[in-house]
JSON list of N, CA and C in Angstrom, two decimals:
[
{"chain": "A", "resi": 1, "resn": "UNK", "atom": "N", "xyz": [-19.74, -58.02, 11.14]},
{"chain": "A", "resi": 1, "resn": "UNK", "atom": "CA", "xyz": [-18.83, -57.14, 10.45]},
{"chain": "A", "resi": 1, "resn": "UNK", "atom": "C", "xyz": [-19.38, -55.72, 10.54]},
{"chain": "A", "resi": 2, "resn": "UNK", "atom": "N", "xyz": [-18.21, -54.89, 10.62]},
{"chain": "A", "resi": 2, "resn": "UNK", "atom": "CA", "xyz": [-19.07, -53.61, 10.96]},
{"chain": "A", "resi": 2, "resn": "UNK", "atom": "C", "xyz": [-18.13, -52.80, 9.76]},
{"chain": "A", "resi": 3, "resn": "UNK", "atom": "N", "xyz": [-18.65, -51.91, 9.47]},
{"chain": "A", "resi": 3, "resn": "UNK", "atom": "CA", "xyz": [-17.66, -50.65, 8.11]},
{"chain": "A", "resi": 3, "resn": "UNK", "atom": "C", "xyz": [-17.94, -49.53, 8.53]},
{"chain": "A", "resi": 4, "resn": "UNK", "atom": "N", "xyz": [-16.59, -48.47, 8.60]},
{"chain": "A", "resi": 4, "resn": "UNK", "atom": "CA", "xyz": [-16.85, -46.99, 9.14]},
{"chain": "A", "resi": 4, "resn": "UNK", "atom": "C", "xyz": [-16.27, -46.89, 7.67]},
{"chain": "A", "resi": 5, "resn": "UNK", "atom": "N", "xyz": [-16.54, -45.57, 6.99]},
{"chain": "A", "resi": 5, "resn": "UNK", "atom": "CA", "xyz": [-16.30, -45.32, 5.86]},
{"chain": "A", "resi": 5, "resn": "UNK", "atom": "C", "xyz": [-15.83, -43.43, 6.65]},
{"chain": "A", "resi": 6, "resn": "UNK", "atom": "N", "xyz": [-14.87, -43.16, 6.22]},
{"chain": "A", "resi": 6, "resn": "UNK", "atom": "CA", "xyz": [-14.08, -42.01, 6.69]},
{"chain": "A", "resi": 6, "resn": "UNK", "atom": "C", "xyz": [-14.28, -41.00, 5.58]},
{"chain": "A", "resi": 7, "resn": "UNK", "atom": "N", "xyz": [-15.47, -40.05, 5.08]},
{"chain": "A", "resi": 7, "resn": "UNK", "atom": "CA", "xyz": [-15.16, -38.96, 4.32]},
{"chain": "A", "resi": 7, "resn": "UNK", "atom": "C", "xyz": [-14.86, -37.93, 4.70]},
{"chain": "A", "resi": 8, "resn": "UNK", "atom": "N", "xyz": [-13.33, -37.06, 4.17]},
{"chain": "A", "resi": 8, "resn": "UNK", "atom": "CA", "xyz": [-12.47, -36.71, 4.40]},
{"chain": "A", "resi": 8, "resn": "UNK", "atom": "C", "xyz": [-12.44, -34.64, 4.06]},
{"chain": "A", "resi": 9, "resn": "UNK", "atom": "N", "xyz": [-13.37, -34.62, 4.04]},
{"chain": "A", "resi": 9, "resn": "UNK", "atom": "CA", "xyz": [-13.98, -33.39, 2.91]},
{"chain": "A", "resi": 9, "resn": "UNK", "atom": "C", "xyz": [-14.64, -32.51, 4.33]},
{"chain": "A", "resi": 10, "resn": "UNK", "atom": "N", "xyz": [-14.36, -31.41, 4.39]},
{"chain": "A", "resi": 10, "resn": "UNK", "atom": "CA", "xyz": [-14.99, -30.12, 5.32]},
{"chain": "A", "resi": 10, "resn": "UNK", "atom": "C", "xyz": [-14.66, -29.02, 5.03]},
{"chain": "A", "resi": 11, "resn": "UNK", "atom": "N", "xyz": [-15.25, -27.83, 4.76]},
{"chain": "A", "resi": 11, "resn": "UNK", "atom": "CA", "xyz": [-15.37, -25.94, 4.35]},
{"chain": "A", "resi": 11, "resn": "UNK", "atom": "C", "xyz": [-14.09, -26.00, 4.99]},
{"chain": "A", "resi": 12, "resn": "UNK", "atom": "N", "xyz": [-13.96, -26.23, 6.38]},
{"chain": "A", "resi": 12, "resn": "UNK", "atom": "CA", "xyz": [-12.82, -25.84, 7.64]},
{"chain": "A", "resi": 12, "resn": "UNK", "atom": "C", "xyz": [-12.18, -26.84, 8.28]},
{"chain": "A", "resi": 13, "resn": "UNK", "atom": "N", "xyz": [-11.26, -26.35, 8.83]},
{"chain": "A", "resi": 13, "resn": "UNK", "atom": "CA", "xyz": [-10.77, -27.15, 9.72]},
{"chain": "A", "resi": 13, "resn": "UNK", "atom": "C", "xyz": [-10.92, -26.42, 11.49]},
{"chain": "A", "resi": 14, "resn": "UNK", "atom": "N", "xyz": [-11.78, -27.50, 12.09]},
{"chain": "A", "resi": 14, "resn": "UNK", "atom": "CA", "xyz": [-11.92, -26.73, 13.83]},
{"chain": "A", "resi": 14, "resn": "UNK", "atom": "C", "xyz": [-10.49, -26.91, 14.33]},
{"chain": "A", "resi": 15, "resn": "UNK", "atom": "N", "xyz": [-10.67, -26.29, 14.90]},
{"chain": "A", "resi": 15, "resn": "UNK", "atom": "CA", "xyz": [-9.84, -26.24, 15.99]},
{"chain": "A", "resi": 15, "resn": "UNK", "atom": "C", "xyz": [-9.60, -27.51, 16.80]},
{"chain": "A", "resi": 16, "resn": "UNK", "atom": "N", "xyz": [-10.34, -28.07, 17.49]},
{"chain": "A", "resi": 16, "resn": "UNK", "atom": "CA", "xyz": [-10.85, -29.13, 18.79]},
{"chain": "A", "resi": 16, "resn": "UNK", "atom": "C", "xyz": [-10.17, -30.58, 17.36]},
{"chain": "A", "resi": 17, "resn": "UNK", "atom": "N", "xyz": [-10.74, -30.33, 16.48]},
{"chain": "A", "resi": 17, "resn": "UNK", "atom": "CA", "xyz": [-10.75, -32.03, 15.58]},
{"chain": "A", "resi": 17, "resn": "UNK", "atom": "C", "xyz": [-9.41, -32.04, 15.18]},
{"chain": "A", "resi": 18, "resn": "UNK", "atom": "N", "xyz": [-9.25, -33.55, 15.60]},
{"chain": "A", "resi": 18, "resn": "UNK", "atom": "CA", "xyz": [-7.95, -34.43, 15.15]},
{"chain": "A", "resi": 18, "resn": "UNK", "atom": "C", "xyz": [-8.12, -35.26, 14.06]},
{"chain": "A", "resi": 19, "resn": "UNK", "atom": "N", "xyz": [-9.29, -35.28, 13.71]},
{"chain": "A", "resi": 19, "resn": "UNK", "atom": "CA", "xyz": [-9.42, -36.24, 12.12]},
{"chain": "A", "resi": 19, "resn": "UNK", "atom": "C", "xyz": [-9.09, -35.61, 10.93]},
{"chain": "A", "resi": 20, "resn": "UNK", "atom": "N", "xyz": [-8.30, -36.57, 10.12]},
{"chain": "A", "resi": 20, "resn": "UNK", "atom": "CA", "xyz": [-7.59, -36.17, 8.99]},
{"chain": "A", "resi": 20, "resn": "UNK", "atom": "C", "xyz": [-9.46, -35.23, 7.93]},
{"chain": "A", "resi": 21, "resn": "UNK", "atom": "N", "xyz": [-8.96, -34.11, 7.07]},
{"chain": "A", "resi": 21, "resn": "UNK", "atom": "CA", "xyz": [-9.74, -33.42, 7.00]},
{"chain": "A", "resi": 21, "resn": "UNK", "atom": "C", "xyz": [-8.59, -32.70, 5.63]},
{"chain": "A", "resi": 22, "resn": "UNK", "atom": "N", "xyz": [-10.00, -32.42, 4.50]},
{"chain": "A", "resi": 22, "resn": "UNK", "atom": "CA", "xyz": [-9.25, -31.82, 3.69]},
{"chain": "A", "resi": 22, "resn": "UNK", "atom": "C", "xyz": [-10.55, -30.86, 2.92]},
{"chain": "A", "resi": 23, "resn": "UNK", "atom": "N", "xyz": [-9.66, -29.56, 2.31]},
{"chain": "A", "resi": 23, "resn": "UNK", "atom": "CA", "xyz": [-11.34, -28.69, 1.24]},
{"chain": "A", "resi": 23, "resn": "UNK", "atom": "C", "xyz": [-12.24, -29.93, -0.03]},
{"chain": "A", "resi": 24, "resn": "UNK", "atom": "N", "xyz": [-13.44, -29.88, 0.36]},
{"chain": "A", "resi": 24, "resn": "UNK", "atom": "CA", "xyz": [-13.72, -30.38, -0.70]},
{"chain": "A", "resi": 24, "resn": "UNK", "atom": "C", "xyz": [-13.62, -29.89, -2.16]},
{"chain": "A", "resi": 25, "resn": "UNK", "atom": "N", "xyz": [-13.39, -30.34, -2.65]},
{"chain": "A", "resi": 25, "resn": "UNK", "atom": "CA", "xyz": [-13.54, -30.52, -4.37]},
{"chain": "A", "resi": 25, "resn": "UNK", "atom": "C", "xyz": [-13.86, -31.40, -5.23]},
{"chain": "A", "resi": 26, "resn": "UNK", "atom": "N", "xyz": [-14.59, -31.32, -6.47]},
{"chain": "A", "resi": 26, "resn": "UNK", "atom": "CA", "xyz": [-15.48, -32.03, -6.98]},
{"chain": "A", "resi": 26, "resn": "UNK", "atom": "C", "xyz": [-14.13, -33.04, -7.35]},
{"chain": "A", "resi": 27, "resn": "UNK", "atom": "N", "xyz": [-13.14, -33.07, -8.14]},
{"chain": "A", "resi": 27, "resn": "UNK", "atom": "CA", "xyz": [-12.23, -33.87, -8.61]},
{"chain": "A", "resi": 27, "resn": "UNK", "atom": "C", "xyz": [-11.30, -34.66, -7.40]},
{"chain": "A", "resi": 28, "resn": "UNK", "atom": "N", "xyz": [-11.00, -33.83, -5.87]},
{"chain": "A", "resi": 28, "resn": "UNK", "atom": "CA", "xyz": [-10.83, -35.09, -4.74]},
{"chain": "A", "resi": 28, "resn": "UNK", "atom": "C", "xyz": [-11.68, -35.74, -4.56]},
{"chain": "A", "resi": 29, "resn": "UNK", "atom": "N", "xyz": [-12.79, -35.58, -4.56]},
{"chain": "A", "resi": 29, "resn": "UNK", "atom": "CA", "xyz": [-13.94, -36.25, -3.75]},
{"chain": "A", "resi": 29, "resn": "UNK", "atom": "C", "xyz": [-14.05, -37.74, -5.26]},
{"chain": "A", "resi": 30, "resn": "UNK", "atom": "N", "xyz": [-14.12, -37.52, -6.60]},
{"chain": "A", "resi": 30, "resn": "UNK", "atom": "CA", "xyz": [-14.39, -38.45, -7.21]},
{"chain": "A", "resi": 30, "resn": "UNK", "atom": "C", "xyz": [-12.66, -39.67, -7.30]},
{"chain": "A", "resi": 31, "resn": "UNK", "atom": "N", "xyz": [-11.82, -39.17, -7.26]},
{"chain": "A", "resi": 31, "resn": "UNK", "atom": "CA", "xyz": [-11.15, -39.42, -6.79]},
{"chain": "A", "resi": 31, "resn": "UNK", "atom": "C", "xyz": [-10.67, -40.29, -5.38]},
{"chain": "A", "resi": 32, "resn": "UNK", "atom": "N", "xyz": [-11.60, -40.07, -4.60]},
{"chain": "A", "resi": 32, "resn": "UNK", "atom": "CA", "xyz": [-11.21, -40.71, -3.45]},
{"chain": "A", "resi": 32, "resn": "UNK", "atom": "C", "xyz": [-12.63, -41.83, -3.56]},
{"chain": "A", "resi": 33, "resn": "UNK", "atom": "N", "xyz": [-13.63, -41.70, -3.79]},
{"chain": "A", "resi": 33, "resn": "UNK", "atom": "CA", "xyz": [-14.55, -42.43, -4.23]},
{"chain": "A", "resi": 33, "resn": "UNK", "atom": "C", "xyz": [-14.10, -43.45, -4.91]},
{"chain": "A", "resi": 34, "resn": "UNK", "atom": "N", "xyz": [-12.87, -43.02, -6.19]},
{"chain": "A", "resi": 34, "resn": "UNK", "atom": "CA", "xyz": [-12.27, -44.55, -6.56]},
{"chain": "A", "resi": 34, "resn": "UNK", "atom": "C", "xyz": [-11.58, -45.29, -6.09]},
{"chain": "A", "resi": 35, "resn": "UNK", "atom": "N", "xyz": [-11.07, -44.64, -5.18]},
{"chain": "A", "resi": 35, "resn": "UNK", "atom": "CA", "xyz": [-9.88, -45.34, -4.42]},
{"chain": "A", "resi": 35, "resn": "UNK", "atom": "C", "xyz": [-10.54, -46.23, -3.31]},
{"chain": "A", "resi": 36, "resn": "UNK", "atom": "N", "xyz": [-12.03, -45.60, -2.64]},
{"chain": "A", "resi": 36, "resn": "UNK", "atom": "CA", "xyz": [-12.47, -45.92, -1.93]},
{"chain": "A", "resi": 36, "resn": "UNK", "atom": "C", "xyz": [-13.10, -47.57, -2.59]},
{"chain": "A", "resi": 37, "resn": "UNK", "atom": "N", "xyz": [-14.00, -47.20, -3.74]},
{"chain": "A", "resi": 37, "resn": "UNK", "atom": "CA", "xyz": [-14.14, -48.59, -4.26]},
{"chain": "A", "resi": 37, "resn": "UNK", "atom": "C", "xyz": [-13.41, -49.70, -4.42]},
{"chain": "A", "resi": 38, "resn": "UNK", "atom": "N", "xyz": [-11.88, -49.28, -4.85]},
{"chain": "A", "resi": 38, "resn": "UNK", "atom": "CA", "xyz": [-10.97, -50.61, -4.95]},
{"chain": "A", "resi": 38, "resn": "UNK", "atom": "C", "xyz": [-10.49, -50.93, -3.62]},
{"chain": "A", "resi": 39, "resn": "UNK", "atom": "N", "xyz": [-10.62, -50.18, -2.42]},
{"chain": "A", "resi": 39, "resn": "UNK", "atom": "CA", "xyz": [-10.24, -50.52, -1.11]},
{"chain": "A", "resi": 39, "resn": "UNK", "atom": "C", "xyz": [-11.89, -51.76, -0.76]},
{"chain": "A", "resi": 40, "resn": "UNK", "atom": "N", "xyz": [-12.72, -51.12, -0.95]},
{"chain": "A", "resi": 40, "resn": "UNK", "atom": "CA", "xyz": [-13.94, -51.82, -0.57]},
{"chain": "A", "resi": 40, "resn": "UNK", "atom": "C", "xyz": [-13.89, -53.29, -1.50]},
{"chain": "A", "resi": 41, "resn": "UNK", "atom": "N", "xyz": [-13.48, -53.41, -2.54]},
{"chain": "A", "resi": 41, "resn": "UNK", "atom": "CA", "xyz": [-13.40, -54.89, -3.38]},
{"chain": "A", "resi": 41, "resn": "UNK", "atom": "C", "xyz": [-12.42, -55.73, -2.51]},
{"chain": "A", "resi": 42, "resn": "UNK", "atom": "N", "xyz": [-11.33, -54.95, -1.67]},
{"chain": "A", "resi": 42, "resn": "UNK", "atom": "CA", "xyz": [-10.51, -55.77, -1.03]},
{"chain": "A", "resi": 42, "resn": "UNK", "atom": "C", "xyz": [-10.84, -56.37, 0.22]},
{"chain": "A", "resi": 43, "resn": "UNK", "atom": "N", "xyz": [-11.96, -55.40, 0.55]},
{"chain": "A", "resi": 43, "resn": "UNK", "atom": "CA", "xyz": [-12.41, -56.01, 2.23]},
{"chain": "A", "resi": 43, "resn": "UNK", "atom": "C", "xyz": [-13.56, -56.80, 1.98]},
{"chain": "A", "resi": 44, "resn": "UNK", "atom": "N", "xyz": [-14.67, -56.79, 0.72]},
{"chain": "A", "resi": 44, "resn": "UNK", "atom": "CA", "xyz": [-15.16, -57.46, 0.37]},
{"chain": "A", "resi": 44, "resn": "UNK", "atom": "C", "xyz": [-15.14, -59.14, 0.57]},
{"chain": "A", "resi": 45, "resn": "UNK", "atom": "N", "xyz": [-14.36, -58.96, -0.25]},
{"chain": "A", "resi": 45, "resn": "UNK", "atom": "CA", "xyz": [-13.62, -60.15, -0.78]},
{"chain": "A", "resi": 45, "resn": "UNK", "atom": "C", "xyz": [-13.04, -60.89, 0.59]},
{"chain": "A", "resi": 46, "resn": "UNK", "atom": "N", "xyz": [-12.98, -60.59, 1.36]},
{"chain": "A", "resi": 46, "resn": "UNK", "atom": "CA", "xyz": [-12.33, -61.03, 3.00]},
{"chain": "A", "resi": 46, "resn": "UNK", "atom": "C", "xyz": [-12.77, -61.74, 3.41]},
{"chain": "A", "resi": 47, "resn": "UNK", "atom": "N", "xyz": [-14.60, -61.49, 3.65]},
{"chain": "A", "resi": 47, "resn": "UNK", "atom": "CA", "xyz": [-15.64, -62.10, 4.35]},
{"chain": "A", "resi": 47, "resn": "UNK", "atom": "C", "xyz": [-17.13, -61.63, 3.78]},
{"chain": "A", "resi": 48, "resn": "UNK", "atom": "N", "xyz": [-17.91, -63.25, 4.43]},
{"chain": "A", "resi": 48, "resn": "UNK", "atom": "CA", "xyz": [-19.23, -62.94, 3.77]},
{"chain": "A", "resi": 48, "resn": "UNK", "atom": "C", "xyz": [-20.02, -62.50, 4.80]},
{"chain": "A", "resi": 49, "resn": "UNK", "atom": "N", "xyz": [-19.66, -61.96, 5.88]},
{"chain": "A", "resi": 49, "resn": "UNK", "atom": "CA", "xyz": [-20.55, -61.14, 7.18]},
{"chain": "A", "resi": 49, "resn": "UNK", "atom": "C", "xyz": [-21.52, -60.46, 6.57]},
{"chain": "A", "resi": 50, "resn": "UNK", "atom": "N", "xyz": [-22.74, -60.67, 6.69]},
{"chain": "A", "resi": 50, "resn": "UNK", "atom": "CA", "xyz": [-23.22, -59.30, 6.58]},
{"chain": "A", "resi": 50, "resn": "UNK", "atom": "C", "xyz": [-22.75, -58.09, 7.33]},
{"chain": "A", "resi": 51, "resn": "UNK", "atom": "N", "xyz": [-23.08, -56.78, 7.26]},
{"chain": "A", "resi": 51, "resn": "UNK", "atom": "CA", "xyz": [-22.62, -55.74, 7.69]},
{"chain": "A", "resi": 51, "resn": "UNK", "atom": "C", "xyz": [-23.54, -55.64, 9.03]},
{"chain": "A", "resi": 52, "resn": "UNK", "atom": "N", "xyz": [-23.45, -55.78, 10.49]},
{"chain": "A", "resi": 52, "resn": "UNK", "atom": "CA", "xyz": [-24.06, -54.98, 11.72]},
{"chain": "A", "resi": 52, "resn": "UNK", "atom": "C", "xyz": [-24.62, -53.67, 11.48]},
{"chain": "A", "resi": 53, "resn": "UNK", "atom": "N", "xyz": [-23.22, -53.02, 11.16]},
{"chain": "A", "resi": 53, "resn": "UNK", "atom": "CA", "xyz": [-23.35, -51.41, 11.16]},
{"chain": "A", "resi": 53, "resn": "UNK", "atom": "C", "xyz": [-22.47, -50.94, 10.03]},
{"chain": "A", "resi": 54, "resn": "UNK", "atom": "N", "xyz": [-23.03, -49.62, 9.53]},
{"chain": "A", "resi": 54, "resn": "UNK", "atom": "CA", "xyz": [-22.27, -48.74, 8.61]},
{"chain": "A", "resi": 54, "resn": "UNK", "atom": "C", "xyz": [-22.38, -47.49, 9.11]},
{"chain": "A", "resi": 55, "resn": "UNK", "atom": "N", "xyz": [-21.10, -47.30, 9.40]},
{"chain": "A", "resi": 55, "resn": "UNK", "atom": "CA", "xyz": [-20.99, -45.41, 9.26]},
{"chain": "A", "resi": 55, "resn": "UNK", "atom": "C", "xyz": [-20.35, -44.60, 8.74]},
{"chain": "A", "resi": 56, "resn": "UNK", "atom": "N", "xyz": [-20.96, -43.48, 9.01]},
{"chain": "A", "resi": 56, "resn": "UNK", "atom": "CA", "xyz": [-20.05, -42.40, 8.16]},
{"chain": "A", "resi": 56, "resn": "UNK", "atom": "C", "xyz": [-19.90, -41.47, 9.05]},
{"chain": "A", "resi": 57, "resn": "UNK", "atom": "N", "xyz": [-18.60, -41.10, 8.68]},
{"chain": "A", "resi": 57, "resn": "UNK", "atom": "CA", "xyz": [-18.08, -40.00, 9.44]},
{"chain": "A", "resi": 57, "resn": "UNK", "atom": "C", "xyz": [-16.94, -39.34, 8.80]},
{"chain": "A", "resi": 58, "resn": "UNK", "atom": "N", "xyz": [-16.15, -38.85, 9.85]},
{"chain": "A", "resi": 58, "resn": "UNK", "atom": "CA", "xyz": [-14.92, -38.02, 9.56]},
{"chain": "A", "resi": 58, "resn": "UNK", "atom": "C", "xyz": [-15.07, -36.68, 9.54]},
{"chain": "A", "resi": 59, "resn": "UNK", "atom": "N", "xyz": [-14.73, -35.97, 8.29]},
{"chain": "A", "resi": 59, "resn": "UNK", "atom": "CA", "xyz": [-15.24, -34.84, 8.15]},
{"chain": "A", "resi": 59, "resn": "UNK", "atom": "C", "xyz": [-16.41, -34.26, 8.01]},
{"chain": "A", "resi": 60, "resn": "UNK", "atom": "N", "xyz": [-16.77, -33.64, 7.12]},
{"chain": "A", "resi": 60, "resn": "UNK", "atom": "CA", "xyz": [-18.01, -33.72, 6.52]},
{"chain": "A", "resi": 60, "resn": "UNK", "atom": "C", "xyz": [-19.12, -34.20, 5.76]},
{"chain": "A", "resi": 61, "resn": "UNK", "atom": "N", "xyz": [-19.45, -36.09, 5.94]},
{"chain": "A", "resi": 61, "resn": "UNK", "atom": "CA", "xyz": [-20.10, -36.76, 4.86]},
{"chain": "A", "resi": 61, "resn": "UNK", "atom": "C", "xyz": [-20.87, -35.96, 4.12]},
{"chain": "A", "resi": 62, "resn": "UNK", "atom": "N", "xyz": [-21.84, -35.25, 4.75]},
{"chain": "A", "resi": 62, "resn": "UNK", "atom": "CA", "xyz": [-22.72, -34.26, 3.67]},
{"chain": "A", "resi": 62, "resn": "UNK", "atom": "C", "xyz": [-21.96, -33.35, 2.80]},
{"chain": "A", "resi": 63, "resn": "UNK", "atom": "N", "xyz": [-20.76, -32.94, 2.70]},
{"chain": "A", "resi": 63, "resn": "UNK", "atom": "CA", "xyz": [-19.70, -32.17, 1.82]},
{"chain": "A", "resi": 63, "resn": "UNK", "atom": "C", "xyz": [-19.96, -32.95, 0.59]},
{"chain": "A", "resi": 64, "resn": "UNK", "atom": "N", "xyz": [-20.10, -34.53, 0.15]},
{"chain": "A", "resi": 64, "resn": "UNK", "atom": "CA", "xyz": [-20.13, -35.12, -0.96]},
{"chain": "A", "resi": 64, "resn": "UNK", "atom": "C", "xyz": [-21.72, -34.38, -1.72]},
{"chain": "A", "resi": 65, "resn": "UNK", "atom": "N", "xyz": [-21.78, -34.65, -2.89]},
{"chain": "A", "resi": 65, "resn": "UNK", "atom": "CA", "xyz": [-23.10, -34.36, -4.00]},
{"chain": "A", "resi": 65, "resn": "UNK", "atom": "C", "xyz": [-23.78, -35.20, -3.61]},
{"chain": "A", "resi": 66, "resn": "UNK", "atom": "N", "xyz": [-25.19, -34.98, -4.13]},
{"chain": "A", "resi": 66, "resn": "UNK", "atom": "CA", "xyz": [-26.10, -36.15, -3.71]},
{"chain": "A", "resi": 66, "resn": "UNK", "atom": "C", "xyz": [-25.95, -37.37, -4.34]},
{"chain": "A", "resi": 67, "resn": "UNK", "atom": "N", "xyz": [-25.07, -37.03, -6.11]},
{"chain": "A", "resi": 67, "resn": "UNK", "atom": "CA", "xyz": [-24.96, -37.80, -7.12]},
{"chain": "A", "resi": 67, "resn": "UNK", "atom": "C", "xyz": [-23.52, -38.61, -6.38]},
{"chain": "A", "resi": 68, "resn": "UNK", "atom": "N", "xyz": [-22.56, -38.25, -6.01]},
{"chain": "A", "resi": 68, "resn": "UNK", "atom": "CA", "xyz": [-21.68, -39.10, -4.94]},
{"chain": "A", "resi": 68, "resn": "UNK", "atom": "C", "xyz": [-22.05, -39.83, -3.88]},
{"chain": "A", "resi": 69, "resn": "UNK", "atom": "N", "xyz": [-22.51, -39.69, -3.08]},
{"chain": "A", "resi": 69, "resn": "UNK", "atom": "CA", "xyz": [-23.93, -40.22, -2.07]},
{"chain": "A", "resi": 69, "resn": "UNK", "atom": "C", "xyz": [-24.21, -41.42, -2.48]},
{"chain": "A", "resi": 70, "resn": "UNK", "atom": "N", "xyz": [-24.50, -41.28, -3.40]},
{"chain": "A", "resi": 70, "resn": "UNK", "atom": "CA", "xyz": [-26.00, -42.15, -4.25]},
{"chain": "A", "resi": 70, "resn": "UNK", "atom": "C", "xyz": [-24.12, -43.11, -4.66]},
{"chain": "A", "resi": 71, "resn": "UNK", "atom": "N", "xyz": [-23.27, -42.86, -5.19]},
{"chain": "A", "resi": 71, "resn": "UNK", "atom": "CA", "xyz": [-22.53, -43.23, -5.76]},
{"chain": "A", "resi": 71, "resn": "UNK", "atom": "C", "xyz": [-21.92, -44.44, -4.81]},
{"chain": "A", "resi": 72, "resn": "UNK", "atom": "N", "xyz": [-21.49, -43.48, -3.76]},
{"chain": "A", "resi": 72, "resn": "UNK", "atom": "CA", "xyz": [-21.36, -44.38, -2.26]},
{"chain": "A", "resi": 72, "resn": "UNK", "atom": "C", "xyz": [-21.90, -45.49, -1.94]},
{"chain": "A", "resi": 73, "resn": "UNK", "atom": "N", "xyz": [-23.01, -45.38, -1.69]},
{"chain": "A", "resi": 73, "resn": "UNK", "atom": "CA", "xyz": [-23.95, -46.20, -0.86]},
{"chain": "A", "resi": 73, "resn": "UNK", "atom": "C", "xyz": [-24.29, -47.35, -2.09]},
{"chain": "A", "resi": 74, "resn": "UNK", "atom": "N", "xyz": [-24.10, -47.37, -3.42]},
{"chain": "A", "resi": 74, "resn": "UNK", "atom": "CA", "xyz": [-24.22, -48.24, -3.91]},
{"chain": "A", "resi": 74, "resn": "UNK", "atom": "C", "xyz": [-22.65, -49.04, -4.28]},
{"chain": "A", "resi": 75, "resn": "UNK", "atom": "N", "xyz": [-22.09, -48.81, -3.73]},
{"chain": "A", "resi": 75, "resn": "UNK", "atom": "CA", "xyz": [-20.95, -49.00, -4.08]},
{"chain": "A", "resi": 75, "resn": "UNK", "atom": "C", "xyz": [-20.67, -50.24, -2.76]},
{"chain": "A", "resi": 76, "resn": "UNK", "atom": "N", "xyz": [-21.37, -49.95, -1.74]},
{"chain": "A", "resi": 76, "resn": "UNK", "atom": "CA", "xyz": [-21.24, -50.33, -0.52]},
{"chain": "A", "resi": 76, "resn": "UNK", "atom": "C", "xyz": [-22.08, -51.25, -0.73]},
{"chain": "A", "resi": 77, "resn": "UNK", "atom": "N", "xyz": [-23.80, -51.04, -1.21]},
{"chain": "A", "resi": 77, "resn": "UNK", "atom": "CA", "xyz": [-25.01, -52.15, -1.74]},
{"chain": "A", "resi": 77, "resn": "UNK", "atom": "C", "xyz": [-24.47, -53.64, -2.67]},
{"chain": "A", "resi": 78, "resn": "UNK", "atom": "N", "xyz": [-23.34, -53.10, -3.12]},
{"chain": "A", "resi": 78, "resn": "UNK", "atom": "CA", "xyz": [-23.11, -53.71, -4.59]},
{"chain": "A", "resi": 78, "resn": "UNK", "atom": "C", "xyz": [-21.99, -55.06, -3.65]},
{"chain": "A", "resi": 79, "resn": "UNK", "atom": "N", "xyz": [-21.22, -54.58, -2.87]},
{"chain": "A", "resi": 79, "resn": "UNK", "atom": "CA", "xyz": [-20.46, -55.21, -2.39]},
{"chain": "A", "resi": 79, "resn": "UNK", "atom": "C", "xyz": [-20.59, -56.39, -0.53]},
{"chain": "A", "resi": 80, "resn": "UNK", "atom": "N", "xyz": [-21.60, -55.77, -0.11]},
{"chain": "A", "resi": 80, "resn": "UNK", "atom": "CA", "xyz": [-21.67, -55.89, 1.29]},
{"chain": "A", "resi": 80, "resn": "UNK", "atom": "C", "xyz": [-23.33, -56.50, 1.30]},
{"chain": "A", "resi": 81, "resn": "UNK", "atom": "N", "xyz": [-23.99, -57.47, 1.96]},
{"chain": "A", "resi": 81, "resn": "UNK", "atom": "CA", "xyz": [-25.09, -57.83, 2.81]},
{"chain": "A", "resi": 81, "resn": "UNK", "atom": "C", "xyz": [-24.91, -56.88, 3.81]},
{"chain": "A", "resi": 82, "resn": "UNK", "atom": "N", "xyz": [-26.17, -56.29, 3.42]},
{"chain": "A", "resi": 82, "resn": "UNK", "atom": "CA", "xyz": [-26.81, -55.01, 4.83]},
{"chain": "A", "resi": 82, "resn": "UNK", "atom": "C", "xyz": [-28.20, -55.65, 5.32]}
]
């Protein structure tokens, strides 16, 4: 089982990028973090794979707080064999 996790958050938008992309803000970003959790209980729940690979991408993962981060990755710990 593999998980790309898509954060959606960048200062800008380039030119060249086609990935969906939006300004960060502290209230989207916690926000999509919840949404992201009840999406993750659903794929969870699917299969007991451990995870191969996890990534992150999209926009800007580092755009999140460290305290979101931390929020993330346990969110992912809590649900998934890594």
């Amino acid at each position: 089982m593999h998980l790309y996790v898509h954060i959606p958050f960048c200062d800008g938008k380039c030119s060249y990028c086609g990935f969906y992309s939006t300004r960060y803000s502290r209230e989207k970003a916690e926000g999509f973090l919840s949404a992201l959790e009840r999406e993750l209980d659903g794929a969870a729940a699917s299969g007991d794979a451990p995870l191969k690979t996890l990534y992150f991408g999209g926009g800007t993962p580092s755009a999140l707080s460290a305290g979101q981060l931390d929020r993330l990755t346990g969110m992912i710990a809590d649900r998934f064999r890594i």
